[in-house]
CSV table of N, CA, C and O in Angstrom, one decimal:
chain,number,residue,atom,x,y,z
A,1,MET,N,-16.7,11.4,-5.8
A,1,MET,CA,-15.8,11.3,-7.0
A,1,MET,C,-15.3,9.8,-7.1
A,1,MET,O,-15.4,9.3,-8.2
A,2,VAL,N,-14.9,9.3,-6.0
A,2,VAL,CA,-14.4,7.9,-6.0
A,2,VAL,C,-15.5,6.9,-6.4
A,2,VAL,O,-15.2,6.0,-7.2
A,3,ARG,N,-16.6,7.1,-5.8
A,3,ARG,CA,-17.7,6.2,-6.2
A,3,ARG,C,-18.1,6.3,-7.7
A,3,ARG,O,-18.3,5.3,-8.3
A,4,ARG,N,-18.1,7.5,-8.2
A,4,ARG,CA,-18.5,7.6,-9.6
A,4,ARG,C,-17.4,7.0,-10.5
A,4,ARG,O,-17.7,6.4,-11.5
A,5,PHE,N,-16.1,7.2,-10.1
A,5,PHE,CA,-15.1,6.6,-10.9
A,5,PHE,C,-15.3,5.0,-10.9
A,5,PHE,O,-15.2,4.4,-11.9
A,6,GLY,N,-15.5,4.5,-9.7
A,6,GLY,CA,-15.8,3.0,-9.6
A,6,GLY,C,-16.9,2.6,-10.4
A,6,GLY,O,-16.9,1.6,-11.1
A,7,TYR,N,-18.0,3.4,-10.4
A,7,TYR,CA,-19.2,3.0,-11.1
A,7,TYR,C,-19.0,3.1,-12.6
A,7,TYR,O,-19.4,2.2,-13.4
A,8,HIS,N,-18.3,4.1,-13.1
A,8,HIS,CA,-18.1,4.3,-14.6
A,8,HIS,C,-16.9,3.5,-15.1
A,8,HIS,O,-16.9,3.3,-16.3
A,9,PHE,N,-15.9,3.2,-14.3
A,9,PHE,CA,-14.7,2.7,-14.9
A,9,PHE,C,-14.4,1.3,-14.3
A,9,PHE,O,-14.0,0.4,-15.1
A,10,VAL,N,-14.5,1.1,-13.0
A,10,VAL,CA,-14.2,-0.3,-12.5
A,10,VAL,C,-15.3,-1.2,-12.8
A,10,VAL,O,-15.1,-2.3,-13.2
A,11,ARG,N,-16.5,-0.8,-12.5
A,11,ARG,CA,-17.7,-1.7,-12.7
A,11,ARG,C,-17.8,-2.1,-14.1
A,11,ARG,O,-18.2,-3.3,-14.4
A,12,THR,N,-17.5,-1.2,-15.0
A,12,THR,CA,-17.6,-1.6,-16.4
A,12,THR,C,-16.3,-2.2,-17.0
A,12,THR,O,-16.2,-2.4,-18.2
A,13,GLU,N,-15.4,-2.4,-16.1
A,13,GLU,CA,-14.1,-3.1,-16.4
A,13,GLU,C,-13.2,-2.3,-17.4
A,13,GLU,O,-12.4,-2.9,-18.1
A,14,ARG,N,-13.4,-1.0,-17.5
A,14,ARG,CA,-12.6,-0.2,-18.3
A,14,ARG,C,-11.2,0.0,-17.7
A,14,ARG,O,-10.2,0.2,-18.4
A,15,VAL,N,-11.2,-0.1,-16.3
A,15,VAL,CA,-9.9,-0.2,-15.6
A,15,VAL,C,-10.1,-1.3,-14.6
A,15,VAL,O,-11.2,-1.7,-14.2
A,16,SER,N,-9.0,-1.9,-14.1
A,16,SER,CA,-9.0,-3.0,-13.2
A,16,SER,C,-9.4,-2.5,-11.8
A,16,SER,O,-9.3,-1.4,-11.4
A,17,GLU,N,-9.8,-3.5,-11.0
A,17,GLU,CA,-10.1,-3.2,-9.6
A,17,GLU,C,-8.8,-2.7,-8.9
A,17,GLU,O,-8.9,-1.8,-8.0
A,18,GLU,N,-7.7,-3.2,-9.2
A,18,GLU,CA,-6.4,-2.7,-8.6
A,18,GLU,C,-6.2,-1.2,-8.9
A,18,GLU,O,-5.9,-0.5,-8.0
A,19,VAL,N,-6.5,-0.8,-10.1
A,19,VAL,CA,-6.4,0.7,-10.4
A,19,VAL,C,-7.4,1.5,-9.6
A,19,VAL,O,-7.1,2.5,-9.1
A,20,GLY,N,-8.6,0.9,-9.5
A,20,GLY,CA,-9.7,1.6,-8.7
A,20,GLY,C,-9.3,1.7,-7.2
A,20,GLY,O,-9.6,2.7,-6.6
A,21,SER,N,-8.6,0.7,-6.7
A,21,SER,CA,-8.3,0.7,-5.3
A,21,SER,C,-7.2,1.8,-5.0
A,21,SER,O,-7.0,2.3,-3.9
A,22,ILE,N,-6.4,2.1,-6.0
A,22,ILE,CA,-5.3,3.1,-5.9
A,22,ILE,C,-6.0,4.4,-5.5
A,22,ILE,O,-5.5,5.2,-4.6
A,23,LEU,N,-7.1,4.8,-6.3
A,23,LEU,CA,-7.7,6.0,-6.0
A,23,LEU,C,-8.3,6.0,-4.6
A,23,LEU,O,-8.2,7.0,-3.9
A,24,THR,N,-8.9,4.9,-4.2
A,24,THR,CA,-9.5,4.8,-2.9
A,24,THR,C,-8.5,5.0,-1.8
A,24,THR,O,-8.7,5.7,-0.8
A,25,THR,N,-7.3,4.3,-2.0
A,25,THR,CA,-6.2,4.5,-1.0
A,25,THR,C,-5.7,5.9,-0.9
A,25,THR,O,-5.5,6.4,0.2
A,26,ALA,N,-5.5,6.5,-2.1
A,26,ALA,CA,-5.0,7.9,-2.1
A,26,ALA,C,-5.9,8.8,-1.4
A,26,ALA,O,-5.5,9.7,-0.6
A,27,GLN,N,-7.2,8.7,-1.7
A,27,GLN,CA,-8.2,9.6,-1.0
A,27,GLN,C,-8.2,9.3,0.5
A,27,GLN,O,-8.2,10.3,1.3
A,28,SER,N,-8.1,8.1,0.9
A,28,SER,CA,-8.1,7.8,2.3
A,28,SER,C,-6.9,8.4,3.0
A,28,SER,O,-7.0,9.0,4.1
A,29,MET,N,-5.7,8.2,2.4
A,29,MET,CA,-4.5,8.8,3.0
A,29,MET,C,-4.5,10.3,3.0
A,29,MET,O,-4.1,10.9,4.0
A,30,ARG,N,-5.1,10.9,2.0
A,30,ARG,CA,-5.2,12.4,2.0
A,30,ARG,C,-6.1,12.8,3.1
A,30,ARG,O,-5.8,13.8,3.8
A,31,GLY,N,-7.2,12.2,3.3
A,31,GLY,CA,-8.1,12.5,4.4
A,31,GLY,C,-7.5,12.4,5.7
A,31,GLY,O,-7.6,13.2,6.6
A,32,GLU,N,-6.7,11.3,5.9
A,32,GLU,CA,-6.0,11.1,7.2
A,32,GLU,C,-5.0,12.2,7.4
A,32,GLU,O,-4.9,12.7,8.5
A,33,ALA,N,-4.2,12.5,6.4
A,33,ALA,CA,-3.2,13.6,6.5
A,33,ALA,C,-3.8,14.9,6.8
A,33,ALA,O,-3.3,15.7,7.6
A,34,ASP,N,-5.0,15.2,6.2
A,34,ASP,CA,-5.6,16.5,6.4
A,34,ASP,C,-6.3,16.6,7.7
A,34,ASP,O,-6.3,17.7,8.3
A,35,TYR,N,-6.9,15.5,8.2
A,35,TYR,CA,-7.8,15.7,9.4
A,35,TYR,C,-7.3,15.0,10.6
A,35,TYR,O,-7.9,15.1,11.7
A,36,ASP,N,-6.3,14.2,10.6
A,36,ASP,CA,-5.7,13.5,11.7
A,36,ASP,C,-4.4,14.1,12.1
A,36,ASP,O,-3.4,13.9,11.5
A,37,ALA,N,-4.5,14.9,13.2
A,37,ALA,CA,-3.3,15.6,13.6
A,37,ALA,C,-2.1,14.7,14.0
A,37,ALA,O,-1.0,15.1,14.0
A,38,PHE,N,-2.4,13.4,14.2
A,38,PHE,CA,-1.3,12.5,14.7
A,38,PHE,C,-0.9,11.6,13.5
A,38,PHE,O,-0.1,10.6,13.8
A,39,SER,N,-1.4,11.8,12.3
A,39,SER,CA,-1.0,10.9,11.2
A,39,SER,C,0.5,11.2,10.9
A,39,SER,O,1.0,12.3,11.0
A,40,ASP,N,1.1,10.1,10.5
A,40,ASP,CA,2.6,10.2,10.2
A,40,ASP,C,2.9,9.3,9.0
A,40,ASP,O,2.9,8.0,9.2
A,41,PHE,N,3.2,9.8,7.9
A,41,PHE,CA,3.5,9.0,6.7
A,41,PHE,C,5.0,9.1,6.5
A,41,PHE,O,5.5,10.2,6.4
A,42,GLY,N,5.6,7.9,6.4
A,42,GLY,CA,7.1,7.9,6.1
A,42,GLY,C,7.4,8.1,4.7
A,42,GLY,O,6.5,8.0,3.8
A,43,ARG,N,8.7,8.3,4.4
A,43,ARG,CA,9.2,8.5,3.1
A,43,ARG,C,8.8,7.2,2.2
A,43,ARG,O,8.4,7.4,1.0
A,44,GLU,N,9.0,6.1,2.7
A,44,GLU,CA,8.7,4.8,1.9
A,44,GLU,C,7.3,4.7,1.6
A,44,GLU,O,6.9,4.4,0.4
A,45,GLU,N,6.4,5.0,2.5
A,45,GLU,CA,5.0,5.0,2.3
A,45,GLU,C,4.6,6.0,1.2
A,45,GLU,O,3.8,5.7,0.3
A,46,ALA,N,5.1,7.2,1.3
A,46,ALA,CA,4.8,8.2,0.3
A,46,ALA,C,5.4,7.8,-1.1
A,46,ALA,O,4.7,8.0,-2.1
A,47,ALA,N,6.6,7.2,-1.1
A,47,ALA,CA,7.1,6.8,-2.4
A,47,ALA,C,6.3,5.7,-3.0
A,47,ALA,O,6.1,5.7,-4.3
A,48,GLU,N,5.8,4.8,-2.2
A,48,GLU,CA,5.0,3.7,-2.7
A,48,GLU,C,3.7,4.2,-3.3
A,48,GLU,O,3.2,3.8,-4.4
A,49,LEU,N,3.1,5.2,-2.6
A,49,LEU,CA,1.8,5.8,-3.1
A,49,LEU,C,2.1,6.5,-4.4
A,49,LEU,O,1.3,6.4,-5.3
A,50,VAL,N,3.2,7.3,-4.5
A,50,VAL,CA,3.5,8.0,-5.8
A,50,VAL,C,3.6,7.0,-6.9
A,50,VAL,O,3.1,7.2,-8.0
A,51,GLU,N,4.3,5.8,-6.7
A,51,GLU,CA,4.4,4.8,-7.7
A,51,GLU,C,3.0,4.3,-8.1
A,51,GLU,O,2.8,4.1,-9.3
A,52,LYS,N,2.2,4.0,-7.2
A,52,LYS,CA,0.8,3.5,-7.5
A,52,LYS,C,0.0,4.6,-8.2
A,52,LYS,O,-0.7,4.2,-9.2
A,53,VAL,N,0.1,5.8,-7.8
A,53,VAL,CA,-0.6,6.9,-8.5
A,53,VAL,C,-0.2,7.0,-9.9
A,53,VAL,O,-1.0,7.3,-10.8
A,54,ASN,N,1.1,6.8,-10.2
A,54,ASN,CA,1.6,6.9,-11.6
A,54,ASN,C,1.0,5.8,-12.4
A,54,ASN,O,0.6,6.0,-13.6
A,55,ARG,N,0.8,4.6,-11.8
A,55,ARG,CA,0.1,3.5,-12.5
A,55,ARG,C,-1.4,3.9,-12.8
A,55,ARG,O,-1.9,3.6,-13.9
A,56,PHE,N,-2.0,4.5,-11.8
A,56,PHE,CA,-3.4,5.0,-11.9
A,56,PHE,C,-3.5,6.0,-13.1
A,56,PHE,O,-4.3,5.9,-14.0
A,57,ILE,N,-2.6,7.0,-13.1
A,57,ILE,CA,-2.6,8.0,-14.2
A,57,ILE,C,-2.4,7.4,-15.5
A,57,ILE,O,-3.1,7.7,-16.5
A,58,GLU,N,-1.5,6.4,-15.7
A,58,GLU,CA,-1.3,5.7,-16.9
A,58,GLU,C,-2.5,5.0,-17.4
A,58,GLU,O,-2.9,5.1,-18.6
A,59,ALA,N,-3.2,4.4,-16.5
A,59,ALA,CA,-4.5,3.6,-16.8
A,59,ALA,C,-5.5,4.6,-17.3
A,59,ALA,O,-6.2,4.4,-18.3
A,60,VAL,N,-5.7,5.7,-16.6
A,60,VAL,CA,-6.7,6.7,-16.9
A,60,VAL,C,-6.4,7.4,-18.3
A,60,VAL,O,-7.2,7.6,-19.1
A,61,GLU,N,-5.1,7.7,-18.4
A,61,GLU,CA,-4.7,8.3,-19.7
A,61,GLU,C,-5.0,7.3,-20.9
A,61,GLU,O,-5.4,7.8,-21.9
A,62,GLY,N,-4.7,6.1,-20.6
A,62,GLY,CA,-5.0,5.1,-21.7
A,62,GLY,C,-6.5,5.1,-22.0
A,62,GLY,O,-6.9,4.9,-23.2
A,63,GLN,N,-7.4,5.2,-21.0
A,63,GLN,CA,-8.8,5.3,-21.3
A,63,GLN,C,-9.2,6.5,-22.1
A,63,GLN,O,-10.0,6.5,-23.0
A,64,ILE,N,-8.6,7.6,-21.7
A,64,ILE,CA,-8.9,8.9,-22.4
A,64,ILE,C,-8.4,8.8,-23.9
A,64,ILE,O,-9.2,9.2,-24.8
A,65,LEU,N,-7.2,8.3,-24.1
A,65,LEU,CA,-6.7,8.3,-25.4
A,65,LEU,C,-7.4,7.3,-26.3
A,65,LEU,O,-7.6,7.5,-27.5
A,66,SER,N,-7.9,6.2,-25.7
A,66,SER,CA,-8.6,5.2,-26.5
A,66,SER,C,-10.0,5.6,-26.8
A,66,SER,O,-10.7,5.1,-27.7
A,67,SER,N,-10.6,6.6,-26.1
A,67,SER,CA,-11.9,7.1,-26.4
A,67,SER,C,-12.0,8.2,-27.4
A,67,SER,O,-13.0,8.7,-27.8
A,68,ARG,N,-10.8,8.6,-27.9
A,68,ARG,CA,-10.8,9.7,-28.9
A,68,ARG,C,-11.1,9.2,-30.3
A,68,ARG,O,-10.9,8.2,-30.7
């Protein structure tokens, strides 16, 4: 999923590399939380990710709305 997003949106410059990296980071953190029994994410780290994900959502919504 992340690769396809990068291929269709980042590579074609429909969204910035910064926005694409948010998805990569979120997927990485999710994998760590799911499969690493010793992972520990603090409140600040979680809040920062939520803020970044909101930027990601805004960018993707902008692409969806502009394609209508």
